[in-house]
PDB file of C-alpha atoms in Angstrom:
ATOM      1  CA  UNK A   1     -26.357 -12.644 -27.631  1.00  0.00           C
ATOM      2  CA  UNK A   2     -27.241 -11.724 -31.114  1.00  0.00           C
ATOM      3  CA  UNK A   3     -24.770 -10.830 -33.465  1.00  0.00           C
ATOM      4  CA  UNK A   4     -24.192  -7.182 -34.358  1.00  0.00           C
ATOM      5  CA  UNK A   5     -25.724  -6.814 -37.723  1.00  0.00           C
ATOM      6  CA  UNK A   6     -23.683  -4.562 -40.105  1.00  0.00           C
ATOM      7  CA  UNK A   7     -24.603  -2.870 -43.480  1.00  0.00           C
ATOM      8  CA  UNK A   8     -21.880  -2.055 -45.785  1.00  0.00           C
ATOM      9  CA  UNK A   9     -22.090   0.902 -48.086  1.00  0.00           C
ATOM     10  CA  UNK A  10     -19.127   1.219 -50.678  1.00  0.00           C
ATOM     11  CA  UNK A  11     -19.081   1.610 -54.464  1.00  0.00           C
ATOM     12  CA  UNK A  12     -16.179  -0.730 -54.794  1.00  0.00           C
ATOM     13  CA  UNK A  13     -17.159  -4.324 -55.156  1.00  0.00           C
ATOM     14  CA  UNK A  14     -13.868  -5.733 -54.038  1.00  0.00           C
ATOM     15  CA  UNK A  15     -14.048  -3.358 -50.889  1.00  0.00           C
ATOM     16  CA  UNK A  16     -17.556  -4.887 -50.091  1.00  0.00           C
ATOM     17  CA  UNK A  17     -16.176  -8.453 -50.796  1.00  0.00           C
ATOM     18  CA  UNK A  18     -13.203  -7.996 -48.600  1.00  0.00           C
ATOM     19  CA  UNK A  19     -15.072  -6.485 -45.758  1.00  0.00           C
ATOM     20  CA  UNK A  20     -17.613  -9.230 -45.942  1.00  0.00           C
ATOM     21  CA  UNK A  21     -15.122 -11.897 -45.933  1.00  0.00           C
ATOM     22  CA  UNK A  22     -13.220 -10.203 -43.019  1.00  0.00           C
ATOM     23  CA  UNK A  23     -16.314  -9.570 -40.781  1.00  0.00           C
ATOM     24  CA  UNK A  24     -17.431 -13.282 -41.254  1.00  0.00           C
ATOM     25  CA  UNK A  25     -14.260 -14.111 -39.380  1.00  0.00           C
ATOM     26  CA  UNK A  26     -16.129 -12.878 -36.045  1.00  0.00           C
ATOM     27  CA  UNK A  27     -18.832 -14.789 -34.606  1.00  0.00           C
ATOM     28  CA  UNK A  28     -20.387 -11.953 -32.881  1.00  0.00           C
ATOM     29  CA  UNK A  29     -20.798  -9.825 -36.269  1.00  0.00           C
ATOM     30  CA  UNK A  30     -23.069 -10.384 -39.147  1.00  0.00           C
ATOM     31  CA  UNK A  31     -23.083  -8.563 -42.437  1.00  0.00           C
ATOM     32  CA  UNK A  32     -26.813  -8.114 -42.864  1.00  0.00           C
ATOM     33  CA  UNK A  33     -26.581  -6.353 -46.427  1.00  0.00           C
ATOM     34  CA  UNK A  34     -24.251  -4.626 -48.745  1.00  0.00           C
ATOM     35  CA  UNK A  35     -25.028  -1.636 -51.226  1.00  0.00           C
ATOM     36  CA  UNK A  36     -23.141   0.493 -53.792  1.00  0.00           C
ATOM     37  CA  UNK A  37     -24.450   3.894 -53.076  1.00  0.00           C
ATOM     38  CA  UNK A  38     -25.744   6.209 -50.670  1.00  0.00           C
ATOM     39  CA  UNK A  39     -29.121   6.416 -52.546  1.00  0.00           C
ATOM     40  CA  UNK A  40     -29.659   2.951 -51.524  1.00  0.00           C
ATOM     41  CA  UNK A  41     -29.120   3.082 -47.884  1.00  0.00           C
ATOM     42  CA  UNK A  42     -32.630   4.150 -46.642  1.00  0.00           C
ATOM     43  CA  UNK A  43     -34.249   1.000 -48.192  1.00  0.00           C
ATOM     44  CA  UNK A  44     -31.286  -1.259 -47.119  1.00  0.00           C
ATOM     45  CA  UNK A  45     -31.728  -0.203 -43.615  1.00  0.00           C
ATOM     46  CA  UNK A  46     -35.348  -0.653 -43.599  1.00  0.00           C
ATOM     47  CA  UNK A  47     -34.781  -4.208 -45.049  1.00  0.00           C
ATOM     48  CA  UNK A  48     -31.656  -5.149 -43.263  1.00  0.00           C
ATOM     49  CA  UNK A  49     -32.365  -3.501 -39.921  1.00  0.00           C
ATOM     50  CA  UNK A  50     -28.534  -3.058 -39.117  1.00  0.00           C
ATOM     51  CA  UNK A  51     -26.993  -2.122 -35.979  1.00  0.00           C
ATOM     52  CA  UNK A  52     -24.073  -0.358 -37.665  1.00  0.00           C
ATOM     53  CA  UNK A  53     -23.506   1.030 -41.081  1.00  0.00           C
ATOM     54  CA  UNK A  54     -19.936   1.105 -42.444  1.00  0.00           C
ATOM     55  CA  UNK A  55     -20.125   4.069 -44.805  1.00  0.00           C
ATOM     56  CA  UNK A  56     -17.846   4.947 -47.709  1.00  0.00           C
ATOM     57  CA  UNK A  57     -17.494   8.819 -48.456  1.00  0.00           C
ATOM     58  CA  UNK A  58     -16.897   8.879 -52.092  1.00  0.00           C
ATOM     59  CA  UNK A  59     -19.676   7.334 -54.239  1.00  0.00           C
ATOM     60  CA  UNK A  60     -20.735   8.256 -57.584  1.00  0.00           C
ATOM     61  CA  UNK A  61     -24.505   9.217 -56.771  1.00  0.00           C
ATOM     62  CA  UNK A  62     -25.377  10.018 -52.981  1.00  0.00           C
ATOM     63  CA  UNK A  63     -21.975  10.486 -51.281  1.00  0.00           C
ATOM     64  CA  UNK A  64     -21.533   8.989 -47.834  1.00  0.00           C
ATOM     65  CA  UNK A  65     -21.620  12.498 -45.899  1.00  0.00           C
ATOM     66  CA  UNK A  66     -25.189  13.015 -47.326  1.00  0.00           C
ATOM     67  CA  UNK A  67     -26.263   9.640 -46.864  1.00  0.00           C
ATOM     68  CA  UNK A  68     -24.899   9.846 -43.074  1.00  0.00           C
ATOM     69  CA  UNK A  69     -26.824  13.173 -42.429  1.00  0.00           C
ATOM     70  CA  UNK A  70     -30.153  11.519 -43.959  1.00  0.00           C
ATOM     71  CA  UNK A  71     -29.752   8.522 -41.959  1.00  0.00           C
ATOM     72  CA  UNK A  72     -28.837  10.138 -38.491  1.00  0.00           C
ATOM     73  CA  UNK A  73     -31.978  12.465 -39.026  1.00  0.00           C
ATOM     74  CA  UNK A  74     -34.204   9.148 -38.927  1.00  0.00           C
ATOM     75  CA  UNK A  75     -36.009   8.249 -35.787  1.00  0.00           C
ATOM     76  CA  UNK A  76     -34.073   5.278 -33.906  1.00  0.00           C
ATOM     77  CA  UNK A  77     -31.167   5.351 -36.775  1.00  0.00           C
ATOM     78  CA  UNK A  78     -28.382   2.712 -36.596  1.00  0.00           C
ATOM     79  CA  UNK A  79     -24.893   3.838 -35.832  1.00  0.00           C
ATOM     80  CA  UNK A  80     -22.563   4.812 -38.666  1.00  0.00           C
ATOM     81  CA  UNK A  81     -18.974   4.471 -39.081  1.00  0.00           C
ATOM     82  CA  UNK A  82     -17.473   6.288 -41.762  1.00  0.00           C
ATOM     83  CA  UNK A  83     -14.818   4.798 -43.863  1.00  0.00           C
ATOM     84  CA  UNK A  84     -12.087   7.242 -45.456  1.00  0.00           C
ATOM     85  CA  UNK A  85      -8.688   7.257 -47.022  1.00  0.00           C
ATOM     86  CA  UNK A  86      -8.195  10.899 -45.670  1.00  0.00           C
ATOM     87  CA  UNK A  87      -6.483  11.788 -48.954  1.00  0.00           C
ATOM     88  CA  UNK A  88      -8.571  14.780 -49.961  1.00  0.00           C
ATOM     89  CA  UNK A  89     -11.492  14.461 -47.642  1.00  0.00           C
ATOM     90  CA  UNK A  90     -11.939  18.221 -46.459  1.00  0.00           C
ATOM     91  CA  UNK A  91     -15.511  17.593 -44.962  1.00  0.00           C
ATOM     92  CA  UNK A  92     -14.838  14.754 -42.489  1.00  0.00           C
ATOM     93  CA  UNK A  93     -16.110  16.934 -39.540  1.00  0.00           C
ATOM     94  CA  UNK A  94     -19.584  17.127 -41.416  1.00  0.00           C
ATOM     95  CA  UNK A  95     -20.162  13.632 -40.943  1.00  0.00           C
ATOM     96  CA  UNK A  96     -19.239  13.761 -37.224  1.00  0.00           C
ATOM     97  CA  UNK A  97     -21.453  16.604 -36.574  1.00  0.00           C
ATOM     98  CA  UNK A  98     -24.209  14.814 -38.245  1.00  0.00           C
ATOM     99  CA  UNK A  99     -23.829  12.019 -35.668  1.00  0.00           C
ATOM    100  CA  UNK A 100     -21.510   9.471 -37.126  1.00  0.00           C
ATOM    101  CA  UNK A 101     -20.161   7.044 -34.533  1.00  0.00           C
ATOM    102  CA  UNK A 102     -16.432   7.637 -35.856  1.00  0.00           C
ATOM    103  CA  UNK A 103     -14.133   7.150 -38.630  1.00  0.00           C
ATOM    104  CA  UNK A 104     -11.915   4.141 -39.702  1.00  0.00           C
ATOM    105  CA  UNK A 105      -9.146   4.475 -42.302  1.00  0.00           C
ATOM    106  CA  UNK A 106      -9.678   1.719 -44.949  1.00  0.00           C
ATOM    107  CA  UNK A 107      -6.354   0.183 -44.023  1.00  0.00           C
ATOM    108  CA  UNK A 108      -7.318  -0.420 -40.457  1.00  0.00           C
ATOM    109  CA  UNK A 109      -6.576  -3.876 -39.459  1.00  0.00           C
ATOM    110  CA  UNK A 110      -9.473  -6.275 -39.351  1.00  0.00           C
ATOM    111  CA  UNK A 111      -9.240  -6.904 -35.694  1.00  0.00           C
ATOM    112  CA  UNK A 112      -9.546  -3.091 -35.071  1.00  0.00           C
ATOM    113  CA  UNK A 113     -12.372  -2.621 -37.420  1.00  0.00           C
ATOM    114  CA  UNK A 114     -14.463  -5.459 -35.633  1.00  0.00           C
ATOM    115  CA  UNK A 115     -13.488  -3.819 -32.261  1.00  0.00           C
ATOM    116  CA  UNK A 116     -14.785  -0.375 -33.603  1.00  0.00           C
ATOM    117  CA  UNK A 117     -17.898  -1.998 -34.824  1.00  0.00           C
ATOM    118  CA  UNK A 118     -18.630  -3.600 -31.338  1.00  0.00           C
ATOM    119  CA  UNK A 119     -17.973  -0.473 -29.651  1.00  0.00           C
ATOM    120  CA  UNK A 120     -20.006   1.855 -31.590  1.00  0.00           C
ATOM    121  CA  UNK A 121     -23.065  -0.813 -31.398  1.00  0.00           C
ATOM    122  CA  UNK A 122     -22.698  -0.587 -27.780  1.00  0.00           C
ATOM    123  CA  UNK A 123     -23.342   3.241 -27.932  1.00  0.00           C
ATOM    124  CA  UNK A 124     -19.791   4.090 -27.513  1.00  0.00           C
ATOM    125  CA  UNK A 125     -18.415   6.094 -30.454  1.00  0.00           C
ATOM    126  CA  UNK A 126     -14.668   5.639 -31.457  1.00  0.00           C
ATOM    127  CA  UNK A 127     -11.924   7.490 -32.880  1.00  0.00           C
ATOM    128  CA  UNK A 128      -8.688   6.310 -33.770  1.00  0.00           C
ATOM    129  CA  UNK A 129      -5.606   8.020 -32.438  1.00  0.00           C
ATOM    130  CA  UNK A 130      -4.629   8.870 -36.015  1.00  0.00           C
ATOM    131  CA  UNK A 131      -7.976  10.202 -36.983  1.00  0.00           C
ATOM    132  CA  UNK A 132      -8.504  12.167 -33.782  1.00  0.00           C
ATOM    133  CA  UNK A 133      -5.099  13.830 -34.572  1.00  0.00           C
ATOM    134  CA  UNK A 134      -6.315  14.695 -38.043  1.00  0.00           C
ATOM    135  CA  UNK A 135      -9.763  15.885 -36.738  1.00  0.00           C
ATOM    136  CA  UNK A 136      -7.974  18.386 -34.405  1.00  0.00           C
ATOM    137  CA  UNK A 137      -5.709  19.464 -37.251  1.00  0.00           C
ATOM    138  CA  UNK A 138      -8.764  20.253 -39.330  1.00  0.00           C
ATOM    139  CA  UNK A 139     -10.495  22.143 -36.632  1.00  0.00           C
ATOM    140  CA  UNK A 140      -7.137  24.128 -35.944  1.00  0.00           C
ATOM    141  CA  UNK A 141      -6.841  25.016 -39.615  1.00  0.00           C
ATOM    142  CA  UNK A 142     -10.528  26.471 -39.460  1.00  0.00           C
ATOM    143  CA  UNK A 143      -9.370  29.072 -36.945  1.00  0.00           C
ATOM    144  CA  UNK A 144     -12.608  30.893 -37.075  1.00  0.00           C
ATOM    145  CA  UNK A 145     -13.094  33.077 -33.925  1.00  0.00           C
ATOM    146  CA  UNK A 146     -17.030  32.711 -33.957  1.00  0.00           C
ATOM    147  CA  UNK A 147     -16.938  28.950 -33.948  1.00  0.00           C
ATOM    148  CA  UNK A 148     -14.213  29.103 -31.017  1.00  0.00           C
ATOM    149  CA  UNK A 149     -16.160  31.213 -28.965  1.00  0.00           C
ATOM    150  CA  UNK A 150     -19.470  29.367 -29.373  1.00  0.00           C
ATOM    151  CA  UNK A 151     -17.536  26.222 -28.435  1.00  0.00           C
ATOM    152  CA  UNK A 152     -16.295  27.880 -25.364  1.00  0.00           C
ATOM    153  CA  UNK A 153     -19.545  29.116 -24.441  1.00  0.00           C
ATOM    154  CA  UNK A 154     -20.876  25.604 -24.530  1.00  0.00           C
ATOM    155  CA  UNK A 155     -18.191  24.221 -22.445  1.00  0.00           C
ATOM    156  CA  UNK A 156     -18.908  27.111 -20.061  1.00  0.00           C
ATOM    157  CA  UNK A 157     -22.368  25.585 -19.352  1.00  0.00           C
ATOM    158  CA  UNK A 158     -20.697  22.350 -17.899  1.00  0.00           C
ATOM    159  CA  UNK A 159     -19.708  21.986 -14.234  1.00  0.00           C
ATOM    160  CA  UNK A 160     -15.871  21.307 -13.506  1.00  0.00           C
ATOM    161  CA  UNK A 161     -16.417  17.750 -13.240  1.00  0.00           C
ATOM    162  CA  UNK A 162     -18.086  17.735 -16.562  1.00  0.00           C
ATOM    163  CA  UNK A 163     -15.491  19.559 -18.203  1.00  0.00           C
ATOM    164  CA  UNK A 164     -12.949  17.238 -16.948  1.00  0.00           C
ATOM    165  CA  UNK A 165     -14.929  14.283 -18.445  1.00  0.00           C
ATOM    166  CA  UNK A 166     -15.531  16.027 -21.703  1.00  0.00           C
ATOM    167  CA  UNK A 167     -11.798  16.694 -22.036  1.00  0.00           C
ATOM    168  CA  UNK A 168     -10.869  13.018 -21.564  1.00  0.00           C
ATOM    169  CA  UNK A 169     -13.554  12.002 -24.050  1.00  0.00           C
ATOM    170  CA  UNK A 170     -12.115  14.399 -26.522  1.00  0.00           C
ATOM    171  CA  UNK A 171      -8.866  12.432 -26.166  1.00  0.00           C
ATOM    172  CA  UNK A 172     -10.775   9.346 -27.391  1.00  0.00           C
ATOM    173  CA  UNK A 173     -10.848   7.648 -23.955  1.00  0.00           C
ATOM    174  CA  UNK A 174     -13.239   4.886 -23.055  1.00  0.00           C
ATOM    175  CA  UNK A 175     -15.560   5.089 -20.220  1.00  0.00           C
ATOM    176  CA  UNK A 176     -13.396   2.842 -18.287  1.00  0.00           C
ATOM    177  CA  UNK A 177     -10.286   4.935 -19.113  1.00  0.00           C
ATOM    178  CA  UNK A 178     -11.970   8.095 -17.868  1.00  0.00           C
ATOM    179  CA  UNK A 179     -12.999   6.423 -14.759  1.00  0.00           C
ATOM    180  CA  UNK A 180      -9.393   5.404 -13.960  1.00  0.00           C
ATOM    181  CA  UNK A 181      -8.132   8.708 -14.815  1.00  0.00           C
ATOM    182  CA  UNK A 182     -10.661  10.408 -12.626  1.00  0.00           C
ATOM    183  CA  UNK A 183     -11.291   7.767 -10.032  1.00  0.00           C
ATOM    184  CA  UNK A 184     -14.834   7.139 -10.956  1.00  0.00           C
ATOM    185  CA  UNK A 185     -16.886   4.125 -11.489  1.00  0.00           C
ATOM    186  CA  UNK A 186     -17.754   3.516 -15.014  1.00  0.00           C
ATOM    187  CA  UNK A 187     -21.270   3.997 -14.245  1.00  0.00           C
ATOM    188  CA  UNK A 188     -20.741   7.500 -13.032  1.00  0.00           C
ATOM    189  CA  UNK A 189     -18.770   8.230 -16.054  1.00  0.00           C
ATOM    190  CA  UNK A 190     -21.733   7.170 -18.117  1.00  0.00           C
ATOM    191  CA  UNK A 191     -23.947   9.529 -16.077  1.00  0.00           C
ATOM    192  CA  UNK A 192     -21.495  12.394 -16.537  1.00  0.00           C
ATOM    193  CA  UNK A 193     -21.410  11.718 -20.385  1.00  0.00           C
ATOM    194  CA  UNK A 194     -25.176  11.753 -20.429  1.00  0.00           C
ATOM    195  CA  UNK A 195     -25.366  14.958 -18.701  1.00  0.00           C
ATOM    196  CA  UNK A 196     -22.800  16.658 -20.930  1.00  0.00           C
ATOM    197  CA  UNK A 197     -24.790  15.550 -24.052  1.00  0.00           C
ATOM    198  CA  UNK A 198     -27.878  16.699 -22.601  1.00  0.00           C
ATOM    199  CA  UNK A 199     -26.538  20.117 -21.658  1.00  0.00           C
ATOM    200  CA  UNK A 200     -24.672  20.596 -24.999  1.00  0.00           C
ATOM    201  CA  UNK A 201     -27.618  19.267 -27.094  1.00  0.00           C
ATOM    202  CA  UNK A 202     -25.399  16.611 -28.637  1.00  0.00           C
ATOM    203  CA  UNK A 203     -25.940  13.018 -29.723  1.00  0.00           C
ATOM    204  CA  UNK A 204     -22.665  11.114 -28.980  1.00  0.00           C
ATOM    205  CA  UNK A 205     -19.129  11.516 -27.815  1.00  0.00           C
ATOM    206  CA  UNK A 206     -17.590  12.300 -31.214  1.00  0.00           C
ATOM    207  CA  UNK A 207     -19.658  15.583 -31.247  1.00  0.00           C
ATOM    208  CA  UNK A 208     -18.304  16.393 -27.602  1.00  0.00           C
ATOM    209  CA  UNK A 209     -14.633  15.919 -29.027  1.00  0.00           C
ATOM    210  CA  UNK A 210     -15.439  18.238 -31.776  1.00  0.00           C
ATOM    211  CA  UNK A 211     -16.713  20.957 -29.387  1.00  0.00           C
ATOM    212  CA  UNK A 212     -13.825  20.587 -26.955  1.00  0.00           C
ATOM    213  CA  UNK A 213     -11.310  20.736 -30.074  1.00  0.00           C
ATOM    214  CA  UNK A 214     -13.122  23.926 -31.602  1.00  0.00           C
ATOM    215  CA  UNK A 215     -12.822  25.498 -28.085  1.00  0.00           C
ATOM    216  CA  UNK A 216      -8.947  25.006 -28.043  1.00  0.00           C
TER     217      UNK A 216
END
């Protein structure tokens, strides 16, 4: 099986070098390219054809949020994992709503970064428990009733079984974990997730999690 191709986007040369060295330790991962600004992403994607983009948020030219929105609007885009320190990033939900496959904190251990890249490349976006808690806090702090009502109306379009699956997806559970909890096969869970995405007009599981937490 071909290795997962990764594009690194970070304005810090030391971070790019560190990630390159770290990912080189895994035979099933390959750094296809590295750039220092979001403005360079479109050309790099065309040239490198990555499966996954590891995207920094703060960059001096085009920031990672804008670059993620533009990238995910393309036809057949690569998956995006946003890298963040979460110190003053007040707009992380913007990247998730744009279709980013998840968030990783920059101090995440190498093995966990590699695991996240593999999962996202396989079409299963990931949120670490720490990031999920932070996302829930940000949604709660918004507290806008119209947002909550829209989210609740969206969930109301789901069947009881689909809502059960959506709630577990919002907890960051994998398909296998959802299947174990609900006594379903992994294939059945995938079918449920596909129907949920179609009904709610979403592109990935992270966006399902956002809707669930906005409705709470």
